[in-house]
CSV table of C-alpha atoms in Angstrom, one decimal:
chain,number,residue,atom,x,y,z
A,104,MET,CA,27.7,187.3,29.2
A,105,LYS,CA,23.7,186.4,29.7
A,106,GLU,CA,20.8,187.5,29.4
A,107,ILE,CA,17.5,187.9,30.7
A,108,ASN,CA,14.5,188.8,29.3
A,109,LEU,CA,11.1,189.8,31.4
A,110,ALA,CA,8.0,189.8,30.6
A,111,THR,CA,4.7,191.5,32.3
A,112,LYS,CA,1.4,190.4,30.6
A,113,ILE,CA,-1.2,193.6,31.3
A,114,ALA,CA,-4.9,192.9,30.3
A,115,VAL,CA,-6.1,196.6,29.1
A,116,TYR,CA,-10.5,196.4,29.3
A,117,LEU,CA,-12.5,199.6,28.9
A,118,LEU,CA,-14.5,199.5,32.0
A,119,GLU,CA,-17.7,198.6,31.1
A,120,GLU,CA,-16.1,195.5,29.7
A,121,CYS,CA,-15.3,194.4,32.8
A,122,SER,CA,-17.1,192.2,35.8
A,123,GLU,CA,-19.8,193.9,37.8
A,124,MET,CA,-16.6,192.6,41.1
A,125,GLU,CA,-14.2,194.5,39.0
A,126,LYS,CA,-16.5,197.7,38.6
A,127,LYS,CA,-17.1,197.7,42.7
A,128,LEU,CA,-14.2,198.3,43.7
A,129,ILE,CA,-13.0,200.7,41.0
A,130,GLU,CA,-15.7,202.0,41.8
A,131,ALA,CA,-14.5,201.8,45.7
A,132,ALA,CA,-11.0,202.6,44.9
A,133,LYS,CA,-12.7,206.3,42.4
A,134,GLU,CA,-15.2,207.2,45.0
A,135,ALA,CA,-11.9,206.9,47.4
A,136,THR,CA,-10.0,209.8,46.1
A,137,LYS,CA,-13.0,212.2,47.8
A,138,ASN,CA,-11.3,211.8,51.2
A,139,ALA,CA,-7.7,211.5,50.4
A,140,TYR,CA,-5.3,214.3,52.2
A,141,ALA,CA,-3.3,215.8,49.6
A,142,PRO,CA,-3.6,219.7,49.9
A,143,TYR,CA,0.0,219.8,48.7
A,144,SER,CA,0.4,217.9,45.5
A,145,GLY,CA,-3.3,218.2,44.6
A,146,PHE,CA,-2.9,214.6,43.7
A,147,ARG,CA,-5.9,212.1,45.2
A,148,VAL,CA,-5.2,208.7,44.8
A,149,GLY,CA,-7.6,206.3,46.3
A,150,ALA,CA,-7.8,202.5,46.7
A,151,ALA,CA,-10.6,199.6,47.2
A,152,VAL,CA,-8.8,195.8,48.7
A,153,LEU,CA,-11.7,192.6,47.3
A,154,LEU,CA,-11.1,190.3,51.1
A,155,ALA,CA,-11.9,187.1,50.7
A,156,ASN,CA,-14.6,187.4,52.8
A,157,GLY,CA,-15.6,189.8,50.3
A,158,LYS,CA,-16.2,192.9,51.9
A,159,ILE,CA,-14.3,195.8,50.3
A,160,ILE,CA,-12.2,198.2,52.1
A,161,SER,CA,-10.4,201.2,50.7
A,162,GLY,CA,-8.4,203.9,51.4
A,163,ASN,CA,-6.7,207.0,50.1
A,164,ASN,CA,-3.9,208.6,50.6
A,165,GLN,CA,-2.7,211.2,53.3
A,166,GLU,CA,0.1,213.7,52.5
A,167,ASN,CA,2.1,216.3,55.1
A,168,ALA,CA,3.6,219.2,54.5
A,169,ALA,CA,6.7,217.3,55.9
A,170,TYR,CA,8.1,215.1,53.4
A,171,PRO,CA,7.4,211.4,53.0
A,172,SER,CA,5.6,211.7,56.3
A,173,GLY,CA,2.4,211.0,54.3
A,174,LEU,CA,1.3,207.7,53.2
A,175,CYS,CA,0.1,206.2,49.8
A,176,ALA,CA,-3.8,205.2,49.0
A,177,GLU,CA,-2.4,201.4,48.5
A,178,ARG,CA,-0.4,200.5,51.6
A,179,THR,CA,-3.3,203.1,53.6
A,180,THR,CA,-5.8,200.8,52.4
A,181,VAL,CA,-3.5,197.0,52.3
A,182,PHE,CA,-2.3,198.4,56.5
A,183,PHE,CA,-5.6,199.2,56.8
A,184,ALA,CA,-6.8,195.8,55.9
A,185,ASN,CA,-5.3,194.0,57.5
A,186,ALA,CA,-4.8,195.3,60.6
A,187,SER,CA,-9.2,194.1,60.7
A,188,TYR,CA,-9.2,191.3,59.4
A,189,PRO,CA,-5.6,189.7,59.6
A,190,ASP,CA,-7.2,186.1,58.6
A,191,GLN,CA,-8.3,187.8,55.2
A,192,LYS,CA,-7.0,187.6,51.9
A,193,ILE,CA,-7.1,190.2,49.1
A,194,VAL,CA,-7.8,188.9,46.5
A,195,ALA,CA,-8.1,191.7,44.3
A,196,ILE,CA,-7.4,196.2,44.6
A,197,ALA,CA,-8.4,198.8,42.6
A,198,VAL,CA,-6.2,202.7,41.7
A,199,ALA,CA,-7.6,204.8,40.7
A,200,ALA,CA,-6.4,209.1,41.0
A,201,TRP,CA,-8.2,212.0,40.3
A,202,HIS,CA,-6.5,215.5,38.9
A,203,ASN,CA,-7.2,218.7,38.2
A,204,GLY,CA,-10.9,218.5,38.3
A,205,CYS,CA,-11.3,215.3,37.5
A,206,PHE,CA,-10.1,211.7,36.9
A,207,THR,CA,-6.7,210.1,35.2
A,208,ASP,CA,-6.9,209.8,31.5
A,209,ASP,CA,-4.0,207.4,32.4
A,210,VAL,CA,-4.4,204.6,34.7
A,211,ILE,CA,-2.6,205.4,38.1
A,212,THR,CA,0.7,202.9,38.9
A,213,PRO,CA,2.0,202.1,42.1
A,214,CYS,CA,4.7,203.8,43.0
A,215,GLY,CA,7.9,201.4,44.3
A,216,GLY,CA,6.8,201.2,48.2
A,217,CYS,CA,3.3,200.0,47.2
A,218,ARG,CA,4.1,197.2,44.6
A,219,GLN,CA,6.3,195.6,47.7
A,220,VAL,CA,4.3,195.9,50.1
A,221,LEU,CA,1.3,194.2,47.4
A,222,LEU,CA,4.1,191.3,47.2
A,223,GLU,CA,3.4,191.3,51.5
A,224,ALA,CA,0.5,190.9,51.7
A,225,GLU,CA,0.5,188.2,48.2
A,226,ASN,CA,2.7,186.2,49.9
A,227,ARG,CA,2.0,186.9,53.8
A,228,PHE,CA,-1.7,184.2,51.7
A,229,LYS,CA,0.3,182.8,49.1
A,230,GLU,CA,-2.0,183.4,46.3
A,231,PRO,CA,-1.9,186.1,44.1
A,232,MET,CA,-3.9,188.9,44.4
A,233,LYS,CA,-5.8,190.8,41.2
A,234,VAL,CA,-4.1,194.8,40.9
A,235,LEU,CA,-6.4,196.6,38.7
A,236,MET,CA,-5.8,200.3,37.7
A,237,TYR,CA,-7.8,202.8,36.4
A,238,GLY,CA,-7.9,205.6,34.2
A,239,ASN,CA,-10.4,207.2,31.8
A,240,LYS,CA,-8.8,205.5,29.2
A,241,GLY,CA,-9.1,202.5,30.7
A,242,VAL,CA,-8.0,199.5,33.0
A,243,TYR,CA,-5.0,197.6,33.6
A,244,MET,CA,-5.5,194.4,34.9
A,245,LEU,CA,-2.4,192.2,36.4
A,246,GLY,CA,-3.2,188.6,38.2
A,247,SER,CA,-0.2,189.3,40.4
A,248,ALA,CA,1.2,191.6,42.5
A,249,LYS,CA,4.5,190.1,41.2
A,250,ASP,CA,3.5,191.5,38.0
A,251,LEU,CA,4.3,195.0,38.6
A,252,LEU,CA,7.8,193.8,40.3
A,253,PRO,CA,9.5,191.6,38.9
A,254,LEU,CA,12.4,191.4,40.3
A,255,SER,CA,11.5,192.1,44.0
A,256,PHE,CA,12.5,191.4,47.3
A,257,GLY,CA,10.7,189.0,49.4
A,258,ASP,CA,11.6,186.8,52.2
A,259,GLU,CA,13.0,183.9,51.1
A,260,MET,CA,16.0,186.5,50.9
A,261,LEU,CA,16.2,186.4,54.5
A,262,LYS,CA,16.0,182.7,54.9
């Protein structure tokens, strides 16, 4: 038997320690939670991406009574950014969540489907995308979407 160990490096920051651009992106994700449509879960998630051209695009989760017809904030945002600016790579994404009247204390992490979509967006331009996950207690920062999904399925497997 052979064993493989996987490790992910996560930098943990206080919001005050983030760069001005990172703070701006996190604030855009937090602001996006206000427009989430989450009447069933009450869990409002916002995401914001920074494109290579400097534009920030934000989105949020959109629930539907017919589960799983809704869509997560990360996918809503990435799909909108790719549809609107197909030639612009995503440099970074920030994610935040509002629940029970306040932002979550712990960071909010993308679900499995969103991790795969982030990886695809990263692979599309062959450059890593910084991932910022916000919580009141701090910000988790990853250097690449691959760090979220180390044993990922990619286009190379389809060849």
